[in-house]
mmCIF file of C-alpha atoms in Angstrom:
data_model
loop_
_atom_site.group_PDB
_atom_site.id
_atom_site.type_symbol
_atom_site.label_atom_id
_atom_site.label_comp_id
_atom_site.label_asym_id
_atom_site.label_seq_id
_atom_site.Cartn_x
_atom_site.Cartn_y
_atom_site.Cartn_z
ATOM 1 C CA UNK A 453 -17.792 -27.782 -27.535
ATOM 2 C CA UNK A 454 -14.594 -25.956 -28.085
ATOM 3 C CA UNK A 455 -12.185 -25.818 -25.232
ATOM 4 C CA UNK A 456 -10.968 -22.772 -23.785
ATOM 5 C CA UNK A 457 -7.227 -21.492 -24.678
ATOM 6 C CA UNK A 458 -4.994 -22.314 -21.304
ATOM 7 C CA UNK A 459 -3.904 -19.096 -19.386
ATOM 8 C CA UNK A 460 -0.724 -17.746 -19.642
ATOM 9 C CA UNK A 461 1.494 -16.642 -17.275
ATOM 10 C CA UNK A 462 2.163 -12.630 -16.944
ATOM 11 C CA UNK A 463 5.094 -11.462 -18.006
ATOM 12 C CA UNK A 464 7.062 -8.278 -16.972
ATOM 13 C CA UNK A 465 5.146 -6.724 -20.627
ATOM 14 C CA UNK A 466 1.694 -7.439 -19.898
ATOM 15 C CA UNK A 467 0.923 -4.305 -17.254
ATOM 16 C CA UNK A 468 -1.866 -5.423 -14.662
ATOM 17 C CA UNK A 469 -3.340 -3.434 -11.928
ATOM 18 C CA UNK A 470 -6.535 -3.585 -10.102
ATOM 19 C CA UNK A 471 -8.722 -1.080 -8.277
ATOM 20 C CA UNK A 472 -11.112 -1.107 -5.088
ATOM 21 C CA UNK A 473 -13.587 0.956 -4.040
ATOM 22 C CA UNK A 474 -13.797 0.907 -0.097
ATOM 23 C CA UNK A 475 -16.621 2.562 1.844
ATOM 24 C CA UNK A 476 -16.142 4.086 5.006
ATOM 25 C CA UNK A 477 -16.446 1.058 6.957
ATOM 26 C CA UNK A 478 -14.022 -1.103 9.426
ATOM 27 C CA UNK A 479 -14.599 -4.011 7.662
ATOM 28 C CA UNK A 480 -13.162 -2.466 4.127
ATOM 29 C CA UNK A 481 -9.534 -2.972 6.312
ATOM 30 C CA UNK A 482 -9.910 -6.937 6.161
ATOM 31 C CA UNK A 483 -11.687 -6.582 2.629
ATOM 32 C CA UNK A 484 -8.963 -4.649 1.374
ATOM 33 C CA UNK A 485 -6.397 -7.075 2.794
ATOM 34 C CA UNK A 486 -7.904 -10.013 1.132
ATOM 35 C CA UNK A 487 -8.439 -8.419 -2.296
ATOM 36 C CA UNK A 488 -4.498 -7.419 -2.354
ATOM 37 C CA UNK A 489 -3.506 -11.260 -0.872
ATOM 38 C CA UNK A 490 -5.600 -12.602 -3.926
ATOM 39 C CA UNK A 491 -4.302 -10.439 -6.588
ATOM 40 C CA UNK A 492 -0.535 -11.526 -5.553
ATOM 41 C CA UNK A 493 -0.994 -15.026 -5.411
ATOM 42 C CA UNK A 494 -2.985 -15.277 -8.715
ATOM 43 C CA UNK A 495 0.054 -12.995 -10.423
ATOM 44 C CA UNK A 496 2.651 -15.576 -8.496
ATOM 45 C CA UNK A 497 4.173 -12.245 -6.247
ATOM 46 C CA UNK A 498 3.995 -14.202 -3.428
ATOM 47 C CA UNK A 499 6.840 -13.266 -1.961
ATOM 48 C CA UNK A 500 5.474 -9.510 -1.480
ATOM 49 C CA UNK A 501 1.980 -10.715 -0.008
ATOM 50 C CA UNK A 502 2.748 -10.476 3.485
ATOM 51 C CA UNK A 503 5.044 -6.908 3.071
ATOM 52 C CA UNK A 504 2.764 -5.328 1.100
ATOM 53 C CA UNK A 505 -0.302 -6.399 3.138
ATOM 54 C CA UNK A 506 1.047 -4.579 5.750
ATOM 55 C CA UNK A 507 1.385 -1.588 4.666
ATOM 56 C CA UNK A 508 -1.782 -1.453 2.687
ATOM 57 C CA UNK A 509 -3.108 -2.177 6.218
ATOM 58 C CA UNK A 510 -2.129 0.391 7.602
ATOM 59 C CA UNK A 511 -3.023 2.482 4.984
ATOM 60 C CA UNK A 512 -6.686 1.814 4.377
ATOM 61 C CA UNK A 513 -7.019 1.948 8.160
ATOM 62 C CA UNK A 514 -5.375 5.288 8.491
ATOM 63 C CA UNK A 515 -7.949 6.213 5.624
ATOM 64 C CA UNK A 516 -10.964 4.920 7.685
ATOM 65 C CA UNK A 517 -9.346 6.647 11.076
ATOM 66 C CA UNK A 518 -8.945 10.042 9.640
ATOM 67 C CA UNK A 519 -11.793 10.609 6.950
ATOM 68 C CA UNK A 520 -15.504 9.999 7.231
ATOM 69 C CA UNK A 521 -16.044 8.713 3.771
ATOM 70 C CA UNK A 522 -14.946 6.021 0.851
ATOM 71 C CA UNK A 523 -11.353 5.234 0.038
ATOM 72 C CA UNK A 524 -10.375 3.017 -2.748
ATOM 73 C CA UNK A 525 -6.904 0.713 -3.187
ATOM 74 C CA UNK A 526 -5.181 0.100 -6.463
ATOM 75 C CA UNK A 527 -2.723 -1.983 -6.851
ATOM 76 C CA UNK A 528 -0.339 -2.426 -9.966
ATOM 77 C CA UNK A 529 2.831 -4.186 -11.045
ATOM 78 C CA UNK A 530 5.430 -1.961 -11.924
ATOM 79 C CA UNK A 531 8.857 -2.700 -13.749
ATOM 80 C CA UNK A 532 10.632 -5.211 -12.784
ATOM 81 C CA UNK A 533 8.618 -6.939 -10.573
ATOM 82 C CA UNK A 534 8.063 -4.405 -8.193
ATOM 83 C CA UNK A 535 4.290 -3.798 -6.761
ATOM 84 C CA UNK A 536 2.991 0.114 -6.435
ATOM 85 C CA UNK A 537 -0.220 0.238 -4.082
ATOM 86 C CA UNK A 538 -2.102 3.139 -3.945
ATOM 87 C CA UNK A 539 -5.084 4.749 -1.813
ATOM 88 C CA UNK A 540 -7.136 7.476 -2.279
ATOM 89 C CA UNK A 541 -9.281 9.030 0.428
ATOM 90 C CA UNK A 542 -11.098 12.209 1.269
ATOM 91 C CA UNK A 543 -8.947 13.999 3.333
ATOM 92 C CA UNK A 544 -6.010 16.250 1.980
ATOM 93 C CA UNK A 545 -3.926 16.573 4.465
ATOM 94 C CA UNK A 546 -0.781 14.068 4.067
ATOM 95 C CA UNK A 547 1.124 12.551 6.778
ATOM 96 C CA UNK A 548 4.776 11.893 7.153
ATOM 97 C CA UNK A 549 6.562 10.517 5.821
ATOM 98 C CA UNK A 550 4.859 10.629 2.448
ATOM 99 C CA UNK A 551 5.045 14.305 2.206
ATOM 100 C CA UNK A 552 8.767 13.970 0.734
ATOM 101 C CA UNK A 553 10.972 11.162 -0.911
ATOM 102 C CA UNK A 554 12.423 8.782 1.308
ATOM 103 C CA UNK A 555 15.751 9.535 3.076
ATOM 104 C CA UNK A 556 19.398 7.790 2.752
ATOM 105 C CA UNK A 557 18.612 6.200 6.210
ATOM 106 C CA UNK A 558 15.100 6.470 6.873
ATOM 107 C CA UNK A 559 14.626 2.751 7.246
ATOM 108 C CA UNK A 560 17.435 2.425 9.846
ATOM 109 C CA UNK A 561 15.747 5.516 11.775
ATOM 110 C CA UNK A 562 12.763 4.631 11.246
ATOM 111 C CA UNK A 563 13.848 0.755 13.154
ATOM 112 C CA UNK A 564 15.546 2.133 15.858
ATOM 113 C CA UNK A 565 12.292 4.628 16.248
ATOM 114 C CA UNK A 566 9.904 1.538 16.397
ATOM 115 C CA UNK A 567 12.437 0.026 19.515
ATOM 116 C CA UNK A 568 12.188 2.982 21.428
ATOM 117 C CA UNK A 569 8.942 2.884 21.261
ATOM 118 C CA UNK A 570 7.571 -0.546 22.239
ATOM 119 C CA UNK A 571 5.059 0.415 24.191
ATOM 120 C CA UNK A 572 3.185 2.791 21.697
ATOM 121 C CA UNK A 573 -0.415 1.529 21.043
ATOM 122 C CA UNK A 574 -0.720 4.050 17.796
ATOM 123 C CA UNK A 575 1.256 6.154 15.521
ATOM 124 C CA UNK A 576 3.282 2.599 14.146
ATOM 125 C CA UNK A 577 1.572 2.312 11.192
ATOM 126 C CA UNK A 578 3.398 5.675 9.498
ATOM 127 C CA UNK A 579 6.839 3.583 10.768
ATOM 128 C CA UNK A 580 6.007 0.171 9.202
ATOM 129 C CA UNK A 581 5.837 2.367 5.635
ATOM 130 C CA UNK A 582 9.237 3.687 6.472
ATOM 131 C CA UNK A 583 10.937 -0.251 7.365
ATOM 132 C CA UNK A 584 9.025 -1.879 4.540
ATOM 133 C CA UNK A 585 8.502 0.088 1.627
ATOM 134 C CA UNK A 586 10.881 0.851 -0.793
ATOM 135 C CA UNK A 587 10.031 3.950 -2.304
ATOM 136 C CA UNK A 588 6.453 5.887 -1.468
ATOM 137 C CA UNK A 589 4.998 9.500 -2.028
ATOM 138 C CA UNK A 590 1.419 11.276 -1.939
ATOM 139 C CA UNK A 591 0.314 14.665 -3.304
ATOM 140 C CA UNK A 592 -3.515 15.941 -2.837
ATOM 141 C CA UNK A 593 -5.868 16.280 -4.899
ATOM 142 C CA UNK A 594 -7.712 19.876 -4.449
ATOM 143 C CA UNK A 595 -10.793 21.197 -6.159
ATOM 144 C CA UNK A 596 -12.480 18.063 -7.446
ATOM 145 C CA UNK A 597 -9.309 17.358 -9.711
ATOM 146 C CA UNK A 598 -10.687 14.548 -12.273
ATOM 147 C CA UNK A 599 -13.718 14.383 -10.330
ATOM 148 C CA UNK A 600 -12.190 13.735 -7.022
ATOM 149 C CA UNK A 601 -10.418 15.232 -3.889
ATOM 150 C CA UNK A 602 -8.366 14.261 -0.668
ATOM 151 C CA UNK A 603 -5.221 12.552 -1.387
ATOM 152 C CA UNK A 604 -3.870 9.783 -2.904
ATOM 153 C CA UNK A 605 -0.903 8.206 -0.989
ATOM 154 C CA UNK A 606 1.428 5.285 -2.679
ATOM 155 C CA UNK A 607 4.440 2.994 -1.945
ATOM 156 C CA UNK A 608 6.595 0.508 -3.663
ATOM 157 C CA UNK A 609 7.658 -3.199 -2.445
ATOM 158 C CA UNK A 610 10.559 -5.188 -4.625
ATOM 159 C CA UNK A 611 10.593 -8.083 -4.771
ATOM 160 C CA UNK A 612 13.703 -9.356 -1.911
ATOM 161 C CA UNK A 613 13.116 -6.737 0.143
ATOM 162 C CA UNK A 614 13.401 -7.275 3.916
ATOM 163 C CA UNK A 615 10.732 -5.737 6.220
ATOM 164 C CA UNK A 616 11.197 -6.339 9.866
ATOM 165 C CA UNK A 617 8.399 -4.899 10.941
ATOM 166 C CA UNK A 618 5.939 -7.317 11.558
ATOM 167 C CA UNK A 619 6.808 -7.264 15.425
ATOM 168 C CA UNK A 620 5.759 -3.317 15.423
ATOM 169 C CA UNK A 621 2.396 -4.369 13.729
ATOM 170 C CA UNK A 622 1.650 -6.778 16.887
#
């Protein structure tokens, strides 16, 4: 019996990304969560795991919260070791602050936001994309536009990057 040729580690060529289909369901939050923790530690981005599971939190749930039907999450290495997460759902209206490129200070603002606010039980989850992500955007998708409408919403994690929001997520 012939044995199998031994994986090989990704490298910054080999492009990867991986998609998920969510229904509209609360459990698809935790599902979604788990998927994205796997995919990092299998391509060794550990280091982004607990960032970037964060935000996609917040994002699936936000897609749950404000839609009545399926959402899906893909998530893809980028150059340089930077992670892109997307998700699509079925509503096209997009939130700030995804409806324009981030700001010079927007992390700052978005930090001293979250401490004036300590009290807030909802409306953090927009904030914890502004202190963690790097980069992030969204556009709609109108008219069944290759087979699909809503909105697709993204953001970027590098690798290094500080996120000190994890007390806001509490």
């Amino acid at each position: 019996m012939p044995t199998p040729a031994p994986e090989t580690p990704d490298t910054p060529e080999t492009p990867w990304s991986y998609s998920l289909r969510l229904p509209h369901d609360p459990r698809a939050v935790a599902i979604a969560r788990t998927t994205l923790r796997a995919v990092l530690a299998r391509h060794e981005m550990r280091e982004l795991s607990d960032p970037a599971t964060l935000v996609a939190s917040e994002m699936v749930t936000n897609a749950y919260r404000h839609t009545t039907g399926p959402a899906e999450m893909r998530i893809r290495a980028v150059e340089e070791g930077r992670l892109r997460i997307s998700v699509w759902d079925t509503n096209p209206d997009i939130p700030p602050p995804f409806d324009k490129p981030p700001a010079l200070f927007d992390r700052s603002s978005a930090l001293a936001e979250a401490a004036a606010n300590t009290e807030a039980t909802y409306g953090r989850g927009l904030l914890i994309v502004r202190i963690c992500a790097d980069n992030w955007g969204g556009y709609a998708l109108a008219d069944e536009l290759f087979g699909r409408s809503g909105k697709l919403l993204w953001f970027e994690i590098a690798p290094h990057h500080a996120c000190d929001a994890f007390e806001i997520a509490a």
